[in-house]
């Protein structure tokens, strides 16, 4: 990832020419892109001709009809950015939030995520990155509108203020933003900006309704798969069953003769059939006879990978954290505890399978679809077409789920290559089977932990070693230095106050392509750490809640203490984790993305069948933009985490993924849904991320409850009844 | 040429009879509200009604639709929002939203038959609809709301 942080405001200034004075014609062409997102536009397009729309800055467009359009620069994949980003801008802009419109941003340096260094939605960073910058952008636009009004009235700016989409003078004169924006847009951008105190917020912090709900309950919301362009064809792509394999040759005679087939195109990753409709493309694709060069991947198997993980334990590891001398302290301890945990590959399995639409023309290239990384999409489009930045346009649609899968751009490259080959707009649609077998999988991991307890049963030393594959080494190699990989060791260091501690990580290459998967390594490391702290508590004969509480007494651990106590109180936690109704309670505690989480699973185990009845989640995620969306993300993370904890697993045999669809890659369904009881801590701390952390705490909370219920410690996921039976 | 009735309108679709109804709706009628999720009737994203019954359009060939009445998400309300959609709006159910057309079509079919479903009946009717964003708790609440049951009904935890 290019570490091109760049001040967003400067970037806006640099791009002013591009943004300012959008003519009606240009606004209409922008609307054509936005058509994919919201379907209100055909009606608007009729009126837009007489309306002049001016871009005040990278986030604010104002029409001469006073229509306010706010630009959403983070991909909407369910996590609510389409609502939360505009809320931040609107708070300072002083507009009626119920009347604003939202457009998705193009790829542009103005929209780089300062926490990630690219225009990228991921890492639970959207609110954390935008918290100040978007309010500032709203305030700057407002100040420029006020200046323009003051100049118009020839009075001091202090004698004017902004409210509800207009500037008002002390004497009661009023001008709508739409009457001021052209003059305001050419004024210098104010450098000194005073933002509202949180107590004065009118929009931020309120459980405002999402702006995308209506479109999503009426079927009108435009996802990538719904993109329609004049003259567009549909492609279905056969990829090598072995990951990394290439097509050698193809017999396409039968396919070419089938109805609706316009072309058969060989690209790097496979052979595409391009047809008038999806079913024609898919049927003809199934009639292709392709000879593959499987490559080195053909030898991969899950059994072999698991063996190589264990063999890698002998390899040296990089030290993430070291306090005291853990080896010596364990050697001299009254009691020793050891355990290892192993986690499988996982697919993202977004509901909308991968797809993208590319229109590669002689005069430029437009690409449309669901991506978490518009900047990289733009980059690969430039590379593949040879066009400069100005001739490449990225139109981000709604994403039918992301979870990290849509940070990768393999399917975008494919769509561009196919469109370029046929010289027409092409929508490439993967099948569910393509999606399941050609993911960038969450990496496998092996965690080996050991601890020494003193005569009172309290830990004096903890050793943690992680062996896993690095996603970052593939995507952003500059971030991996001296064997240390920050996105591999998240939540690897526990908050527990233990005098001697060694935390190490060893990077292996399993041969399988791996990707960022919701909560990334938090999900791996928190499973190991939070299972192991429970194992220590049980080995010491102590209650898991009391044991944890005794280890977070320090000044720095206040937020951990608060959430743990809150969760225990609200869950009605009983010492020993046993409830009167026969159910058991398991705890998990973690900080991730600046958010503090304590989670208590309420579980029963009958005939080795695990049933999760309830999840109590206490969260301190700092200040919130929209508490109802925060709650939705917590509910969401519980479900995503439970699928991983109880059901899903990707395995390899002869280089092929053995799962293909939801029958052999089961995910959580309505009948398995526990009640989720959420408690949010009122906080004045800076915002933390909320899209991911609870995904990580869900698994260990269940494992810990299952142990109390069954006496069996499951050290691998998914925790199926088969696993419990053989434990 | 297959003749059928979609959202109250007589249509003729010229596509191979093995074409799944889903792709006929999407590619031939440009009714894109119905979604492709799995192609094997495993996820429910493609749920529509055939003569009032919920079916998985990804696994229903066009040949089985001749002369049938098909209702899609675009067709459940002619003037504004169906009560189920209203309940969905009230609880802000959708996240990514991709599965929601299917969820709503399953919920409408359930409520057409069962005016006040219990949690167990909701589970039975809705477990074929996968949501990876995990909106199930809100789907359940919205169904109770649309059924006219008090929303904070004691949920069996």
PDB file of C-alpha atoms in Angstrom, chain A residues 183-414:
ATOM      1  CA  UNK A 183     -19.585  32.105  -5.224  1.00  0.00           C
ATOM      2  CA  UNK A 184     -18.660  30.083  -2.143  1.00  0.00           C
ATOM      3  CA  UNK A 185     -16.887  27.361  -4.117  1.00  0.00           C
ATOM      4  CA  UNK A 186     -14.203  29.730  -5.425  1.00  0.00           C
ATOM      5  CA  UNK A 187     -13.372  31.210  -2.020  1.00  0.00           C
ATOM      6  CA  UNK A 188     -10.219  30.082  -0.216  1.00  0.00           C
ATOM      7  CA  UNK A 189     -10.742  27.011   1.953  1.00  0.00           C
ATOM      8  CA  UNK A 190     -10.652  28.112   5.598  1.00  0.00           C
ATOM      9  CA  UNK A 191      -7.666  26.723   7.452  1.00  0.00           C
ATOM     10  CA  UNK A 192      -8.823  27.458  10.995  1.00  0.00           C
ATOM     11  CA  UNK A 193     -11.889  25.392  11.684  1.00  0.00           C
ATOM     12  CA  UNK A 194     -13.571  25.131  15.051  1.00  0.00           C
ATOM     13  CA  UNK A 195     -15.669  22.005  15.318  1.00  0.00           C
ATOM     14  CA  UNK A 196     -18.738  21.660  17.523  1.00  0.00           C
ATOM     15  CA  UNK A 197     -18.385  20.170  20.934  1.00  0.00           C
ATOM     16  CA  UNK A 198     -19.926  16.692  21.112  1.00  0.00           C
ATOM     17  CA  UNK A 199     -22.603  18.036  23.485  1.00  0.00           C
ATOM     18  CA  UNK A 200     -23.907  20.260  20.699  1.00  0.00           C
ATOM     19  CA  UNK A 201     -24.324  17.441  18.158  1.00  0.00           C
ATOM     20  CA  UNK A 202     -27.730  17.347  16.487  1.00  0.00           C
ATOM     21  CA  UNK A 203     -27.095  14.443  14.098  1.00  0.00           C
ATOM     22  CA  UNK A 204     -23.958  12.604  15.216  1.00  0.00           C
ATOM     23  CA  UNK A 205     -24.592  10.206  18.078  1.00  0.00           C
ATOM     24  CA  UNK A 206     -28.288   9.830  17.251  1.00  0.00           C
ATOM     25  CA  UNK A 207     -29.889   6.555  16.128  1.00  0.00           C
ATOM     26  CA  UNK A 208     -30.910   8.026  12.777  1.00  0.00           C
ATOM     27  CA  UNK A 209     -32.555   5.705  10.245  1.00  0.00           C
ATOM     28  CA  UNK A 210     -30.301   4.345   7.535  1.00  0.00           C
ATOM     29  CA  UNK A 211     -30.527   6.097   4.185  1.00  0.00           C
ATOM     30  CA  UNK A 212     -30.338   2.891   2.153  1.00  0.00           C
ATOM     31  CA  UNK A 213     -33.174   0.958   3.788  1.00  0.00           C
ATOM     32  CA  UNK A 214     -35.986   1.980   1.472  1.00  0.00           C
ATOM     33  CA  UNK A 215     -34.012   1.021  -1.635  1.00  0.00           C
ATOM     34  CA  UNK A 216     -33.054  -2.279  -0.010  1.00  0.00           C
ATOM     35  CA  UNK A 217     -36.595  -3.326   0.963  1.00  0.00           C
ATOM     36  CA  UNK A 218     -38.056  -2.546  -2.451  1.00  0.00           C
ATOM     37  CA  UNK A 219     -35.444  -4.347  -4.568  1.00  0.00           C
ATOM     38  CA  UNK A 220     -34.314  -1.065  -6.110  1.00  0.00           C
ATOM     39  CA  UNK A 221     -30.871  -0.880  -4.495  1.00  0.00           C
ATOM     40  CA  UNK A 222     -28.226  -1.278  -7.167  1.00  0.00           C
ATOM     41  CA  UNK A 223     -25.580  -3.905  -6.465  1.00  0.00           C
ATOM     42  CA  UNK A 224     -22.777  -4.836  -8.827  1.00  0.00           C
ATOM     43  CA  UNK A 225     -24.783  -7.703 -10.235  1.00  0.00           C
ATOM     44  CA  UNK A 226     -27.558  -5.245 -11.187  1.00  0.00           C
ATOM     45  CA  UNK A 227     -25.427  -2.966 -13.368  1.00  0.00           C
ATOM     46  CA  UNK A 228     -26.981  -2.458 -16.797  1.00  0.00           C
ATOM     47  CA  UNK A 229     -25.239  -0.667 -19.659  1.00  0.00           C
ATOM     48  CA  UNK A 230     -26.390  -0.237 -23.243  1.00  0.00           C
ATOM     49  CA  UNK A 231     -25.024  -3.058 -25.402  1.00  0.00           C
ATOM     50  CA  UNK A 232     -23.683  -4.914 -22.376  1.00  0.00           C
ATOM     51  CA  UNK A 233     -22.895  -8.626 -22.594  1.00  0.00           C
ATOM     52  CA  UNK A 234     -22.651 -11.147 -19.759  1.00  0.00           C
ATOM     53  CA  UNK A 235     -19.623 -13.320 -19.059  1.00  0.00           C
ATOM     54  CA  UNK A 236     -19.161 -16.540 -17.134  1.00  0.00           C
ATOM     55  CA  UNK A 237     -15.562 -17.547 -16.451  1.00  0.00           C
ATOM     56  CA  UNK A 238     -14.171 -21.052 -16.033  1.00  0.00           C
ATOM     57  CA  UNK A 239     -11.163 -20.870 -13.716  1.00  0.00           C
ATOM     58  CA  UNK A 240      -8.712 -23.660 -13.001  1.00  0.00           C
ATOM     59  CA  UNK A 241     -10.042 -25.929 -10.238  1.00  0.00           C
ATOM     60  CA  UNK A 242      -6.543 -25.787  -8.753  1.00  0.00           C
ATOM     61  CA  UNK A 243      -5.857 -22.326  -7.361  1.00  0.00           C
ATOM     62  CA  UNK A 244      -3.160 -20.603  -9.392  1.00  0.00           C
ATOM     63  CA  UNK A 245      -3.564 -22.907 -12.394  1.00  0.00           C
ATOM     64  CA  UNK A 246      -3.767 -21.536 -15.944  1.00  0.00           C
ATOM     65  CA  UNK A 247      -5.615 -22.579 -19.092  1.00  0.00           C
ATOM     66  CA  UNK A 248      -3.316 -24.292 -21.591  1.00  0.00           C
ATOM     67  CA  UNK A 249      -5.756 -24.885 -24.407  1.00  0.00           C
ATOM     68  CA  UNK A 250      -9.473 -24.958 -24.968  1.00  0.00           C
ATOM     69  CA  UNK A 251     -11.847 -26.752 -27.297  1.00  0.00           C
ATOM     70  CA  UNK A 252     -14.698 -24.268 -27.569  1.00  0.00           C
ATOM     71  CA  UNK A 253     -16.410 -25.507 -30.745  1.00  0.00           C
ATOM     72  CA  UNK A 254     -19.511 -26.725 -28.914  1.00  0.00           C
ATOM     73  CA  UNK A 255     -19.775 -23.606 -26.756  1.00  0.00           C
ATOM     74  CA  UNK A 256     -19.427 -21.229 -29.678  1.00  0.00           C
ATOM     75  CA  UNK A 257     -22.314 -22.910 -31.467  1.00  0.00           C
ATOM     76  CA  UNK A 258     -24.688 -22.411 -28.543  1.00  0.00           C
ATOM     77  CA  UNK A 259     -27.439 -19.776 -28.622  1.00  0.00           C
ATOM     78  CA  UNK A 260     -26.577 -16.266 -27.510  1.00  0.00           C
ATOM     79  CA  UNK A 261     -22.822 -16.887 -27.398  1.00  0.00           C
ATOM     80  CA  UNK A 262     -20.880 -13.915 -28.763  1.00  0.00           C
ATOM     81  CA  UNK A 263     -17.304 -14.807 -27.885  1.00  0.00           C
ATOM     82  CA  UNK A 264     -15.030 -17.187 -26.030  1.00  0.00           C
ATOM     83  CA  UNK A 265     -12.059 -15.413 -24.499  1.00  0.00           C
ATOM     84  CA  UNK A 266      -8.956 -16.909 -22.922  1.00  0.00           C
ATOM     85  CA  UNK A 267      -7.539 -14.685 -20.181  1.00  0.00           C
ATOM     86  CA  UNK A 268      -4.835 -15.225 -17.542  1.00  0.00           C
ATOM     87  CA  UNK A 269      -7.151 -16.885 -15.021  1.00  0.00           C
ATOM     88  CA  UNK A 270      -9.311 -18.983 -17.312  1.00  0.00           C
ATOM     89  CA  UNK A 271     -11.683 -19.086 -20.232  1.00  0.00           C
ATOM     90  CA  UNK A 272     -14.722 -16.813 -20.411  1.00  0.00           C
ATOM     91  CA  UNK A 273     -17.865 -17.295 -22.427  1.00  0.00           C
ATOM     92  CA  UNK A 274     -19.464 -13.985 -23.350  1.00  0.00           C
ATOM     93  CA  UNK A 275     -23.156 -14.138 -24.225  1.00  0.00           C
ATOM     94  CA  UNK A 276     -26.385 -12.149 -24.340  1.00  0.00           C
ATOM     95  CA  UNK A 277     -27.569 -13.466 -20.989  1.00  0.00           C
ATOM     96  CA  UNK A 278     -26.121 -15.143 -17.926  1.00  0.00           C
ATOM     97  CA  UNK A 279     -27.762 -18.504 -18.420  1.00  0.00           C
ATOM     98  CA  UNK A 280     -26.515 -18.730 -21.988  1.00  0.00           C
ATOM     99  CA  UNK A 281     -22.998 -17.801 -20.872  1.00  0.00           C
ATOM    100  CA  UNK A 282     -23.067 -20.274 -17.979  1.00  0.00           C
ATOM    101  CA  UNK A 283     -24.481 -23.145 -20.048  1.00  0.00           C
ATOM    102  CA  UNK A 284     -21.937 -22.608 -22.821  1.00  0.00           C
ATOM    103  CA  UNK A 285     -19.125 -22.312 -20.284  1.00  0.00           C
ATOM    104  CA  UNK A 286     -20.077 -25.744 -18.963  1.00  0.00           C
ATOM    105  CA  UNK A 287     -19.652 -27.041 -22.531  1.00  0.00           C
ATOM    106  CA  UNK A 288     -16.034 -25.872 -22.791  1.00  0.00           C
ATOM    107  CA  UNK A 289     -13.345 -28.501 -22.821  1.00  0.00           C
ATOM    108  CA  UNK A 290     -10.312 -26.900 -21.190  1.00  0.00           C
ATOM    109  CA  UNK A 291      -6.867 -28.339 -20.595  1.00  0.00           C
ATOM    110  CA  UNK A 292      -5.369 -26.788 -17.476  1.00  0.00           C
ATOM    111  CA  UNK A 293      -1.822 -26.321 -16.317  1.00  0.00           C
ATOM    112  CA  UNK A 294      -2.447 -26.896 -12.621  1.00  0.00           C
ATOM    113  CA  UNK A 295       0.968 -25.752 -11.447  1.00  0.00           C
ATOM    114  CA  UNK A 296       2.522 -26.187  -8.024  1.00  0.00           C
ATOM    115  CA  UNK A 297      -0.807 -25.857  -6.244  1.00  0.00           C
ATOM    116  CA  UNK A 298      -1.912 -29.330  -7.353  1.00  0.00           C
ATOM    117  CA  UNK A 299      -0.035 -30.956  -4.481  1.00  0.00           C
ATOM    118  CA  UNK A 300      -1.782 -28.988  -1.725  1.00  0.00           C
ATOM    119  CA  UNK A 301      -3.872 -30.784   0.860  1.00  0.00           C
ATOM    120  CA  UNK A 302      -5.258 -29.779   4.236  1.00  0.00           C
ATOM    121  CA  UNK A 303      -3.536 -32.717   5.900  1.00  0.00           C
ATOM    122  CA  UNK A 304      -0.189 -31.657   4.456  1.00  0.00           C
ATOM    123  CA  UNK A 305      -0.723 -28.029   5.423  1.00  0.00           C
ATOM    124  CA  UNK A 306      -1.596 -29.013   8.996  1.00  0.00           C
ATOM    125  CA  UNK A 307       1.587 -31.095   9.187  1.00  0.00           C
ATOM    126  CA  UNK A 308       3.713 -28.267   7.841  1.00  0.00           C
ATOM    127  CA  UNK A 309       2.198 -25.901  10.422  1.00  0.00           C
ATOM    128  CA  UNK A 310       3.368 -28.224  13.192  1.00  0.00           C
ATOM    129  CA  UNK A 311       6.780 -28.662  11.576  1.00  0.00           C
ATOM    130  CA  UNK A 312       7.137 -24.889  11.454  1.00  0.00           C
ATOM    131  CA  UNK A 313       7.077 -24.832  15.258  1.00  0.00           C
ATOM    132  CA  UNK A 314      10.766 -25.665  15.086  1.00  0.00           C
ATOM    133  CA  UNK A 315      11.411 -22.546  13.028  1.00  0.00           C
ATOM    134  CA  UNK A 316      12.579 -19.331  14.648  1.00  0.00           C
ATOM    135  CA  UNK A 317       9.879 -16.749  15.314  1.00  0.00           C
ATOM    136  CA  UNK A 318       9.885 -12.968  15.521  1.00  0.00           C
ATOM    137  CA  UNK A 319       9.353 -11.507  18.972  1.00  0.00           C
ATOM    138  CA  UNK A 320       6.263  -9.308  19.204  1.00  0.00           C
ATOM    139  CA  UNK A 321       6.518  -8.608  22.916  1.00  0.00           C
ATOM    140  CA  UNK A 322       8.778  -9.709  25.708  1.00  0.00           C
ATOM    141  CA  UNK A 323       8.494  -8.911  29.400  1.00  0.00           C
ATOM    142  CA  UNK A 324      10.815 -10.557  31.915  1.00  0.00           C
ATOM    143  CA  UNK A 325      11.848 -14.163  31.360  1.00  0.00           C
ATOM    144  CA  UNK A 326       8.850 -16.386  30.687  1.00  0.00           C
ATOM    145  CA  UNK A 327      10.878 -19.593  30.232  1.00  0.00           C
ATOM    146  CA  UNK A 328      12.574 -19.255  33.601  1.00  0.00           C
ATOM    147  CA  UNK A 329       9.359 -18.284  35.366  1.00  0.00           C
ATOM    148  CA  UNK A 330       7.494 -21.269  33.895  1.00  0.00           C
ATOM    149  CA  UNK A 331      10.332 -23.611  34.897  1.00  0.00           C
ATOM    150  CA  UNK A 332      10.036 -22.425  38.459  1.00  0.00           C
ATOM    151  CA  UNK A 333       6.233 -22.275  38.607  1.00  0.00           C
ATOM    152  CA  UNK A 334       4.061 -24.339  40.958  1.00  0.00           C
ATOM    153  CA  UNK A 335       1.896 -25.492  38.057  1.00  0.00           C
ATOM    154  CA  UNK A 336       2.318 -25.513  34.301  1.00  0.00           C
ATOM    155  CA  UNK A 337      -0.475 -25.209  31.736  1.00  0.00           C
ATOM    156  CA  UNK A 338      -0.016 -25.907  28.031  1.00  0.00           C
ATOM    157  CA  UNK A 339      -2.365 -25.995  25.074  1.00  0.00           C
ATOM    158  CA  UNK A 340      -2.363 -25.554  21.334  1.00  0.00           C
ATOM    159  CA  UNK A 341      -5.154 -24.327  19.091  1.00  0.00           C
ATOM    160  CA  UNK A 342      -5.561 -24.765  15.353  1.00  0.00           C
ATOM    161  CA  UNK A 343      -7.912 -22.890  13.047  1.00  0.00           C
ATOM    162  CA  UNK A 344      -8.968 -23.715   9.489  1.00  0.00           C
ATOM    163  CA  UNK A 345      -9.146 -21.803   6.245  1.00  0.00           C
ATOM    164  CA  UNK A 346     -12.421 -19.924   5.818  1.00  0.00           C
ATOM    165  CA  UNK A 347     -14.208 -18.421   2.830  1.00  0.00           C
ATOM    166  CA  UNK A 348     -15.869 -15.014   3.006  1.00  0.00           C
ATOM    167  CA  UNK A 349     -19.027 -16.242   1.246  1.00  0.00           C
ATOM    168  CA  UNK A 350     -20.569 -12.824   0.684  1.00  0.00           C
ATOM    169  CA  UNK A 351     -24.213 -13.164  -0.352  1.00  0.00           C
ATOM    170  CA  UNK A 352     -23.466 -11.413  -3.636  1.00  0.00           C
ATOM    171  CA  UNK A 353     -20.956 -13.551  -5.508  1.00  0.00           C
ATOM    172  CA  UNK A 354     -17.984 -11.733  -7.047  1.00  0.00           C
ATOM    173  CA  UNK A 355     -18.868  -9.748 -10.151  1.00  0.00           C
ATOM    174  CA  UNK A 356     -17.803  -6.593 -11.949  1.00  0.00           C
ATOM    175  CA  UNK A 357     -18.705  -4.718 -15.104  1.00  0.00           C
ATOM    176  CA  UNK A 358     -16.091  -3.225 -17.387  1.00  0.00           C
ATOM    177  CA  UNK A 359     -16.568  -0.988 -20.387  1.00  0.00           C
ATOM    178  CA  UNK A 360     -13.215  -0.702 -22.117  1.00  0.00           C
ATOM    179  CA  UNK A 361     -13.543   1.620 -25.097  1.00  0.00           C
ATOM    180  CA  UNK A 362     -11.094   3.273 -27.468  1.00  0.00           C
ATOM    181  CA  UNK A 363     -11.520   6.582 -25.636  1.00  0.00           C
ATOM    182  CA  UNK A 364     -11.436   5.375 -22.064  1.00  0.00           C
ATOM    183  CA  UNK A 365     -12.584   2.851 -19.538  1.00  0.00           C
ATOM    184  CA  UNK A 366     -15.441   2.814 -17.041  1.00  0.00           C
ATOM    185  CA  UNK A 367     -15.711   0.073 -14.460  1.00  0.00           C
ATOM    186  CA  UNK A 368     -18.735  -0.544 -12.260  1.00  0.00           C
ATOM    187  CA  UNK A 369     -19.262  -2.776  -9.296  1.00  0.00           C
ATOM    188  CA  UNK A 370     -18.765  -3.774  -5.688  1.00  0.00           C
ATOM    189  CA  UNK A 371     -15.260  -3.037  -4.439  1.00  0.00           C
ATOM    190  CA  UNK A 372     -13.728  -2.135  -1.097  1.00  0.00           C
ATOM    191  CA  UNK A 373     -10.721  -0.639  -2.862  1.00  0.00           C
ATOM    192  CA  UNK A 374     -11.698   1.762  -5.684  1.00  0.00           C
ATOM    193  CA  UNK A 375      -8.175   3.140  -5.842  1.00  0.00           C
ATOM    194  CA  UNK A 376      -6.690  -0.279  -6.579  1.00  0.00           C
ATOM    195  CA  UNK A 377      -9.505  -0.932  -9.070  1.00  0.00           C
ATOM    196  CA  UNK A 378      -8.536   2.289 -10.821  1.00  0.00           C
ATOM    197  CA  UNK A 379      -4.872   1.288 -10.713  1.00  0.00           C
ATOM    198  CA  UNK A 380      -5.391  -2.106 -12.336  1.00  0.00           C
ATOM    199  CA  UNK A 381      -7.692  -0.546 -14.944  1.00  0.00           C
ATOM    200  CA  UNK A 382      -4.968   1.966 -15.863  1.00  0.00           C
ATOM    201  CA  UNK A 383      -2.379  -0.798 -16.005  1.00  0.00           C
ATOM    202  CA  UNK A 384      -4.481  -3.129 -18.158  1.00  0.00           C
ATOM    203  CA  UNK A 385      -5.785  -0.514 -20.580  1.00  0.00           C
ATOM    204  CA  UNK A 386      -2.825   1.853 -20.697  1.00  0.00           C
ATOM    205  CA  UNK A 387      -5.177   4.776 -20.121  1.00  0.00           C
ATOM    206  CA  UNK A 388      -4.166   7.672 -17.851  1.00  0.00           C
ATOM    207  CA  UNK A 389      -6.114   8.393 -14.641  1.00  0.00           C
ATOM    208  CA  UNK A 390      -8.432  10.907 -16.317  1.00  0.00           C
ATOM    209  CA  UNK A 391      -9.704   8.297 -18.744  1.00  0.00           C
ATOM    210  CA  UNK A 392     -10.526   5.679 -16.132  1.00  0.00           C
ATOM    211  CA  UNK A 393     -13.667   6.009 -14.024  1.00  0.00           C
ATOM    212  CA  UNK A 394     -14.572   3.754 -11.123  1.00  0.00           C
ATOM    213  CA  UNK A 395     -18.260   3.570 -10.183  1.00  0.00           C
ATOM    214  CA  UNK A 396     -18.680   1.842  -6.842  1.00  0.00           C
ATOM    215  CA  UNK A 397     -22.095   0.224  -6.398  1.00  0.00           C
ATOM    216  CA  UNK A 398     -23.592  -1.171  -3.214  1.00  0.00           C
ATOM    217  CA  UNK A 399     -21.672  -4.253  -2.067  1.00  0.00           C
ATOM    218  CA  UNK A 400     -23.651  -7.398  -1.297  1.00  0.00           C
ATOM    219  CA  UNK A 401     -21.258  -8.071   1.569  1.00  0.00           C
ATOM    220  CA  UNK A 402     -17.534  -7.430   1.701  1.00  0.00           C
ATOM    221  CA  UNK A 403     -15.955  -8.893   4.865  1.00  0.00           C
ATOM    222  CA  UNK A 404     -12.529  -8.225   3.308  1.00  0.00           C
ATOM    223  CA  UNK A 405     -13.053 -10.264   0.110  1.00  0.00           C
ATOM    224  CA  UNK A 406     -13.649  -7.185  -1.988  1.00  0.00           C
ATOM    225  CA  UNK A 407     -10.298  -5.633  -1.045  1.00  0.00           C
ATOM    226  CA  UNK A 408      -8.921  -7.974  -3.681  1.00  0.00           C
ATOM    227  CA  UNK A 409      -9.435  -7.089  -7.339  1.00  0.00           C
ATOM    228  CA  UNK A 410      -8.952 -10.412  -9.159  1.00  0.00           C
ATOM    229  CA  UNK A 411     -12.518 -10.336 -10.524  1.00  0.00           C
ATOM    230  CA  UNK A 412     -12.081  -6.709 -11.629  1.00  0.00           C
ATOM    231  CA  UNK A 413      -8.957  -7.592 -13.588  1.00  0.00           C
ATOM    232  CA  UNK A 414     -10.878 -10.434 -15.228  1.00  0.00           C
TER     233      UNK A 414
END
